[in-house]
Amino acid sequence: MPGNDATRTPVPESVTTPSRVDTGIGRLEFTDGYPTGETATKLRDHLDYLHGVEAFMNSVQGVSLVALRDGFQNVGINDGDVLLYSKLMDSKSLFLTGNADTVYFWAFLDLSEGPVVVETPSETLGVIDDMWFRWITDFGLPGPDRGEGGAYLLVPPGYDGPLPEGGCYVRHSRTNHVVFLGRAFINEYPGNDPAPAADRIREQLKVSPYTPGGIGSSIGAFLTGNGPLGQLAESKSPRFVEGSGLAMNTLPPTDFGHFEMLDALVQLEPAAALDPDTAGDFAAIGIVKGETFAPDARLRAILDDAAAVANAAARTLGMGAHPSDDFRYYDDSAWWNMLFDGGFEFLNPPPRITADGIEPFPNKGARTLHARTSFFYTATGVTPAMCMRLTNAGSQYLVANVDQDGGAFDGSKTYRVRLPKDVPAARFWSLNAYDNQTRSLLQTDQISPRAGSQEYPSPAAQAEADGSTVVYFAPTQPDGVPRSNWIQTDPERGWFVLLRLYSPLQPFFDKTWRPGEFELVR
């Protein structure tokens, strides 16, 4: 029998569910707490939609790499081959915010058969990331070889075989495939000719399977039973594929194809490459390691809608347009960089560099998800060297998508931006223009839509009498403006710009030097 009032615990209304709840997805109905069939169906569909949006936005980085690798393979560049831009990248290549200033060399490496040794060329700036765009190591100037070139032993997940005692830098990957991306500089050569840098890469870059017991393994270790003794492996030059002038597409899809590429990545790599919560997010929409992704008509329609909304959200973040994210580098400015919000791991801002050493920010223990989505929607390759506050090392970037009045750049109009004298870049600086839709170099009659301090592939920008540099963005060359100070735009396309500072100097970090805002001329 029911107890009397003295034996009942009062039930606060706040812990109960009313019979009718009006929400953004319509009315939800319950019979004394139990959902009606219609409500359960409605919530199932809505949860599938929410999981779809989250799966899309939390996999932008991985899908970007699948698309990049597919783009390579579609033009005959296989794992282990190296795409080399010996005359620099141009707008025929659809790459997320690639530059027209440095000699790129780019490869995907397959570690599934065992560790791989990469001998890196000297005087380069590079990074190796896994297939979820997680940083494995820098090489070159910011890496342990410090620009002298070195041997990097890349070890796949699950490998339990012998490793060398020394002679190389051992780095472990959480995925069986990795992306290897390097840049070489041309500012040190007469006329900024890229040929010597490209020749050095061809001569020095080697990619070989690891031979246990070879270089790095001593005979003493073998004699004491602490390791094998093997033949010295012969370094191998990879197959180089010329990238300059090559028309190729490496862009990820923005529709349901995103989920198909996500499934391809989940199937490609070990299940342990993902944490269980992230894998669970994907599994909630049917993407599971070892299983076939085959959504029925109901789920397919929901995922189509989820992709449309998630892409719109990722684009809003990637364009720096989210109303409450604080990505601005200066107060009241169009210039921004999402990496200063959470660093290269999207956890904590990059540490301050003080006279007493490194001063880290407090660890909040939370991933800056919006910064991560923003970065990988727009860019490729992540490394501490892209956002460290260290002078004369690495590189720094600022993005601008709007003019001084907050209007998006219109390709049919003329804009100008003034860079004060003494641009704080020890190596070089540049401005590159990008198509809003593709986030790739803007395609116009100028195959290299850039201006900067280098003389190649376009003339070095000319300074004003006061030492400042004014660069114009317009569909036709403004009267009295030299080609060196003009970047062509397309009247039919929106655009944005990246300011690059290679080997940045202190005035950038203390903000005593600041680029001007974009002025609408006409």
Short mmCIF file of C-alpha atoms in Angstrom, two decimals, residues 63-374:
data_model
loop_
_atom_site.label_atom_id
_atom_site.label_comp_id
_atom_site.label_asym_id
_atom_site.label_seq_id
_atom_site.Cartn_x
_atom_site.Cartn_y
_atom_site.Cartn_z
CA VAL A 63 39.19 14.19 -43.34
CA SER A 64 41.44 16.98 -44.60
CA LEU A 65 44.37 14.56 -44.64
CA VAL A 66 42.37 11.80 -46.36
CA ALA A 67 41.44 14.30 -49.08
CA LEU A 68 45.06 15.41 -49.36
CA ARG A 69 46.29 11.83 -49.74
CA ASP A 70 43.52 11.05 -52.25
CA GLY A 71 44.54 14.15 -54.21
CA PHE A 72 48.10 12.89 -54.37
CA GLN A 73 47.05 9.42 -55.50
CA ASN A 74 44.65 10.79 -58.12
CA VAL A 75 47.59 12.36 -59.97
CA GLY A 76 49.86 9.34 -59.51
CA ILE A 77 51.73 10.34 -56.35
CA ASN A 78 51.84 7.23 -54.18
CA ASP A 79 52.87 6.76 -50.56
CA GLY A 80 56.63 7.26 -50.38
CA ASP A 81 56.73 9.55 -53.43
CA VAL A 82 57.64 13.19 -52.81
CA LEU A 83 55.73 16.08 -54.35
CA LEU A 84 58.33 18.80 -54.94
CA TYR A 85 57.51 22.38 -55.95
CA SER A 86 60.85 23.27 -57.51
CA LYS A 87 59.42 26.51 -58.96
CA LEU A 88 57.08 27.12 -56.02
CA MET A 89 53.39 26.42 -55.59
CA ASP A 90 50.94 28.28 -57.83
CA SER A 91 47.19 28.64 -58.06
CA LYS A 92 46.76 25.55 -60.24
CA SER A 93 47.18 23.50 -57.07
CA LEU A 94 44.10 23.40 -54.83
CA PHE A 95 45.68 23.21 -51.36
CA LEU A 96 44.36 24.73 -48.16
CA THR A 97 46.30 28.02 -47.81
CA GLY A 98 49.49 26.85 -49.47
CA ASN A 99 51.99 29.63 -50.16
CA ALA A 100 53.73 30.87 -53.29
CA ASP A 101 56.92 31.76 -51.39
CA THR A 102 58.77 28.59 -50.40
CA VAL A 103 59.90 25.33 -52.01
CA TYR A 104 57.46 22.72 -50.71
CA PHE A 105 58.30 19.03 -50.49
CA TRP A 106 55.47 16.82 -49.38
CA ALA A 107 54.89 13.08 -48.92
CA PHE A 108 52.73 10.47 -47.26
CA LEU A 109 54.66 7.59 -45.69
CA ASP A 110 53.31 4.11 -44.99
CA LEU A 111 54.60 2.57 -41.74
CA SER A 112 52.28 -0.43 -41.78
CA GLU A 113 55.12 -2.80 -42.77
CA GLY A 114 57.47 -1.47 -40.12
CA PRO A 115 59.48 1.62 -39.16
CA VAL A 116 60.74 3.99 -41.84
CA VAL A 117 63.89 6.12 -41.81
CA VAL A 118 63.70 9.61 -43.31
CA GLU A 119 66.93 11.53 -43.86
CA THR A 120 65.91 15.17 -44.01
CA PRO A 121 67.66 17.86 -46.06
CA SER A 122 69.50 20.73 -44.42
CA GLU A 123 68.27 24.32 -44.15
CA THR A 124 64.58 23.44 -44.21
CA LEU A 125 61.55 23.96 -41.99
CA GLY A 126 59.34 20.91 -41.66
CA VAL A 127 56.90 18.82 -39.68
CA ILE A 128 55.69 15.23 -39.51
CA ASP A 129 52.08 14.72 -38.37
CA ASP A 130 49.96 11.61 -38.03
CA MET A 131 46.76 11.02 -40.00
CA TRP A 132 44.69 12.89 -37.41
CA PHE A 133 46.97 15.90 -37.83
CA ARG A 134 48.58 15.30 -34.45
CA TRP A 135 52.13 16.55 -34.21
CA ILE A 136 54.86 13.88 -34.19
CA THR A 137 57.99 15.96 -34.67
CA ASP A 138 59.50 18.98 -36.30
CA PHE A 139 62.54 18.59 -38.51
CA GLY A 140 64.92 21.14 -39.93
CA LEU A 141 65.45 24.51 -38.28
CA PRO A 142 62.98 24.04 -35.37
CA GLY A 143 63.65 20.30 -35.06
CA PRO A 144 66.30 18.35 -33.17
CA ASP A 145 68.64 18.48 -36.17
CA ARG A 146 68.43 22.32 -35.99
CA GLY A 147 68.63 22.70 -39.74
CA GLU A 148 71.67 20.48 -40.25
CA GLY A 149 69.63 17.58 -41.60
CA GLY A 150 69.18 14.33 -39.75
CA ALA A 151 67.81 10.80 -39.73
CA TYR A 152 64.34 10.34 -38.26
CA LEU A 153 63.11 6.85 -37.43
CA LEU A 154 59.30 6.79 -37.60
CA VAL A 155 57.82 3.93 -35.60
CA PRO A 156 54.24 2.68 -36.22
CA PRO A 157 51.75 1.85 -33.45
CA GLY A 158 52.13 -1.63 -32.00
CA TYR A 159 55.74 -2.11 -33.11
CA ASP A 160 57.66 -4.11 -30.50
CA GLY A 161 60.81 -4.92 -32.45
CA PRO A 162 64.34 -3.69 -31.82
CA LEU A 163 65.19 0.00 -32.07
CA PRO A 164 68.62 1.59 -32.46
CA GLU A 165 70.65 2.86 -29.53
CA GLY A 166 71.33 6.15 -31.29
CA GLY A 167 72.29 7.70 -34.60
CA CYS A 168 68.77 8.92 -35.36
CA TYR A 169 65.79 10.65 -33.83
CA VAL A 170 63.18 8.03 -32.88
CA ARG A 171 59.60 9.22 -33.11
CA HIS A 172 56.43 7.17 -32.54
CA SER A 173 53.20 7.59 -34.51
CA ARG A 174 49.70 6.65 -33.40
CA THR A 175 48.72 5.95 -37.02
CA ASN A 176 50.22 3.69 -39.69
CA HIS A 177 50.42 6.53 -42.18
CA VAL A 178 52.00 9.92 -41.63
CA VAL A 179 52.28 13.15 -43.58
CA PHE A 180 55.73 14.66 -44.11
CA LEU A 181 55.76 18.34 -45.04
CA GLY A 182 58.80 20.56 -45.53
CA ARG A 183 59.64 23.99 -46.86
CA ALA A 184 62.96 25.33 -48.12
CA PHE A 185 63.76 29.01 -48.46
CA ILE A 186 64.89 30.97 -51.48
CA ASN A 187 65.70 34.37 -49.97
CA GLU A 188 69.40 33.49 -49.57
CA TYR A 189 69.99 32.87 -53.28
CA PRO A 190 70.65 35.54 -55.94
CA GLY A 191 67.36 36.63 -57.48
CA ASN A 192 65.64 34.34 -54.98
CA ASP A 193 66.08 31.47 -57.41
CA PRO A 194 64.36 28.33 -56.02
CA ALA A 195 66.51 25.91 -58.08
CA PRO A 196 69.41 25.52 -55.57
CA ALA A 197 67.00 24.73 -52.73
CA ALA A 198 65.14 22.18 -54.88
CA ASP A 199 68.43 20.58 -55.94
CA ARG A 200 69.51 20.26 -52.30
CA ILE A 201 66.25 18.51 -51.43
CA ARG A 202 66.63 16.05 -54.30
CA GLU A 203 70.20 15.32 -53.27
CA GLN A 204 69.75 14.98 -49.51
CA LEU A 205 66.23 13.63 -48.90
CA LYS A 206 66.17 9.86 -48.44
CA VAL A 207 63.34 7.50 -47.42
CA SER A 208 64.16 3.87 -46.52
CA PRO A 209 62.72 0.96 -44.55
CA TYR A 210 64.39 0.51 -41.18
CA THR A 211 66.83 -2.40 -40.92
CA PRO A 212 67.17 -3.61 -37.32
CA GLY A 213 70.77 -3.94 -36.19
CA GLY A 214 72.14 -1.45 -38.69
CA ILE A 215 73.17 2.13 -38.12
CA GLY A 216 72.56 3.08 -34.50
CA SER A 217 73.01 -0.48 -33.19
CA SER A 218 76.43 -1.32 -31.78
CA ILE A 219 78.25 -4.62 -32.10
CA GLY A 220 78.67 -4.51 -28.32
CA ALA A 221 74.90 -4.56 -27.87
CA PHE A 222 74.74 -7.66 -30.08
CA LEU A 223 77.54 -9.42 -28.22
CA THR A 224 75.86 -8.81 -24.87
CA GLY A 225 72.51 -10.05 -26.12
CA ASN A 226 70.87 -6.62 -26.12
CA GLY A 227 70.09 -6.30 -29.80
CA PRO A 228 70.42 -7.84 -33.26
CA LEU A 229 73.25 -7.33 -35.71
CA GLY A 230 72.12 -6.49 -39.23
CA GLN A 231 73.42 -5.19 -42.52
CA LEU A 232 73.89 -1.47 -43.01
CA ALA A 233 70.93 -0.30 -45.07
CA GLU A 234 71.50 1.69 -48.24
CA SER A 235 69.81 5.09 -48.21
CA LYS A 236 67.29 5.44 -51.02
CA SER A 237 66.21 8.53 -52.89
CA PRO A 238 62.44 8.68 -53.27
CA ARG A 239 60.62 9.26 -56.52
CA PHE A 240 60.11 13.01 -56.93
CA VAL A 241 57.05 14.39 -58.71
CA GLU A 242 57.13 17.99 -59.93
CA GLY A 243 54.34 20.08 -58.41
CA SER A 244 54.83 23.49 -60.02
CA GLY A 245 52.15 23.94 -62.66
CA LEU A 246 50.45 20.66 -61.71
CA ALA A 247 46.65 20.93 -61.59
CA MET A 248 45.46 18.88 -58.65
CA ASN A 249 42.69 18.95 -56.06
CA THR A 250 43.39 18.08 -52.43
CA LEU A 251 40.32 19.73 -50.88
CA PRO A 252 37.96 17.85 -48.54
CA PRO A 253 34.26 17.61 -49.44
CA THR A 254 31.75 19.77 -47.58
CA ASP A 255 28.74 17.46 -48.04
CA PHE A 256 27.95 13.82 -47.22
CA GLY A 257 31.28 12.92 -48.84
CA HIS A 258 32.90 14.14 -45.62
CA PHE A 259 31.42 11.19 -43.74
CA GLU A 260 32.55 8.78 -46.44
CA MET A 261 36.12 10.06 -46.11
CA LEU A 262 35.85 9.86 -42.34
CA ASP A 263 34.85 6.22 -42.67
CA ALA A 264 37.80 5.60 -45.01
CA LEU A 265 40.15 7.01 -42.35
CA VAL A 266 38.60 4.98 -39.53
CA GLN A 267 39.04 1.82 -41.63
CA LEU A 268 42.59 2.75 -42.69
CA GLU A 269 44.07 3.22 -39.22
CA PRO A 270 44.09 1.16 -36.00
CA ALA A 271 41.10 1.51 -33.71
CA ALA A 272 43.46 2.70 -30.96
CA ALA A 273 44.37 5.74 -33.05
CA LEU A 274 41.24 7.37 -31.58
CA ASP A 275 40.17 7.84 -27.99
CA PRO A 276 36.94 5.94 -27.14
CA ASP A 277 34.81 9.08 -26.81
CA THR A 278 35.74 10.38 -30.25
CA ALA A 279 35.33 6.93 -31.79
CA GLY A 280 31.97 6.70 -30.02
CA ASP A 281 30.86 9.94 -31.62
CA PHE A 282 31.57 8.43 -35.04
CA ALA A 283 30.06 5.07 -34.11
CA ALA A 284 26.80 6.81 -33.19
CA ILE A 285 26.22 7.51 -36.90
CA GLY A 286 27.43 4.10 -38.07
CA ILE A 287 31.15 4.70 -38.67
CA VAL A 288 32.89 1.87 -36.82
CA LYS A 289 36.26 0.19 -37.37
CA GLY A 290 35.75 -3.11 -39.20
CA GLU A 291 32.11 -2.45 -40.10
CA THR A 292 30.44 -1.21 -43.28
CA PHE A 293 29.12 2.33 -43.24
CA ALA A 294 25.78 2.07 -45.04
CA PRO A 295 23.19 4.52 -43.67
CA ASP A 296 19.61 3.86 -44.68
CA ALA A 297 17.51 6.52 -46.42
CA ARG A 298 16.36 8.01 -43.11
CA LEU A 299 19.85 8.40 -41.66
CA ARG A 300 21.31 9.49 -44.99
CA ALA A 301 18.83 12.40 -45.18
CA ILE A 302 19.67 13.40 -41.62
CA LEU A 303 23.42 13.27 -42.29
CA ASP A 304 22.99 15.38 -45.43
CA ASP A 305 21.38 18.04 -43.26
CA ALA A 306 24.00 17.63 -40.51
CA ALA A 307 26.82 18.07 -43.05
CA ALA A 308 25.25 21.26 -44.40
CA VAL A 309 24.95 22.82 -40.94
CA ALA A 310 28.33 21.55 -39.71
CA ASN A 311 30.09 22.83 -42.80
CA ALA A 312 28.41 26.21 -42.36
CA ALA A 313 29.56 26.28 -38.73
CA ALA A 314 33.10 25.17 -39.59
CA ARG A 315 33.27 27.80 -42.34
CA THR A 316 32.09 30.49 -39.92
CA LEU A 317 34.88 29.48 -37.53
CA GLY A 318 37.40 29.12 -40.35
CA MET A 319 36.64 32.63 -41.63
CA GLY A 320 37.08 34.15 -38.17
CA ALA A 321 33.43 35.23 -38.21
CA HIS A 322 32.12 33.55 -35.06
CA PRO A 323 30.69 36.40 -32.92
CA SER A 324 32.14 35.39 -29.56
CA ASP A 325 35.44 33.60 -30.25
CA ASP A 326 38.34 35.85 -29.36
CA PHE A 327 40.82 35.06 -32.12
CA ARG A 328 41.81 38.70 -32.83
CA TYR A 329 45.52 39.38 -32.50
CA TYR A 330 45.00 43.12 -31.96
CA ASP A 331 42.10 44.98 -30.39
CA ASP A 332 39.64 46.40 -32.92
CA SER A 333 41.37 44.76 -35.87
CA ALA A 334 40.60 42.43 -38.74
CA TRP A 335 43.88 40.53 -38.21
CA TRP A 336 43.51 37.26 -36.34
CA ASN A 337 45.09 33.88 -35.62
CA MET A 338 43.22 31.05 -33.90
CA LEU A 339 46.42 29.32 -32.73
CA PHE A 340 47.05 31.87 -30.00
CA ASP A 341 43.84 30.67 -28.34
CA GLY A 342 44.90 27.08 -27.73
CA GLY A 343 48.34 26.51 -29.23
CA PHE A 344 49.27 23.76 -31.65
CA GLU A 345 47.53 21.10 -29.52
CA PHE A 346 44.45 23.30 -29.06
CA LEU A 347 44.70 23.02 -25.29
CA ASN A 348 46.59 26.04 -23.95
CA PRO A 349 47.94 29.25 -25.49
CA PRO A 350 51.61 29.07 -26.52
CA PRO A 351 53.80 29.96 -23.53
CA ARG A 352 55.29 33.40 -23.04
CA ILE A 353 59.03 33.78 -23.51
CA THR A 354 60.53 35.90 -20.73
CA ALA A 355 63.99 36.85 -19.53
CA ASP A 356 63.62 34.09 -16.94
CA GLY A 357 62.61 31.45 -19.48
CA ILE A 358 59.31 29.82 -20.46
CA GLU A 359 56.16 31.05 -18.73
CA PRO A 360 53.29 28.65 -19.49
CA PHE A 361 49.66 29.61 -19.24
CA PRO A 362 47.49 27.78 -16.69
CA ASN A 363 46.29 24.46 -18.03
CA LYS A 364 42.50 24.54 -18.28
CA GLY A 365 42.34 20.89 -19.27
CA ALA A 366 39.89 21.57 -22.10
CA ARG A 367 40.31 21.30 -25.86
CA THR A 368 39.61 24.54 -27.70
CA LEU A 369 37.34 22.83 -30.21
CA HIS A 370 36.40 25.96 -32.12
CA ALA A 371 40.06 26.91 -32.62
CA ARG A 372 40.83 23.38 -33.83
CA THR A 373 37.98 23.36 -36.33
CA SER A 374 38.85 26.89 -37.45
#
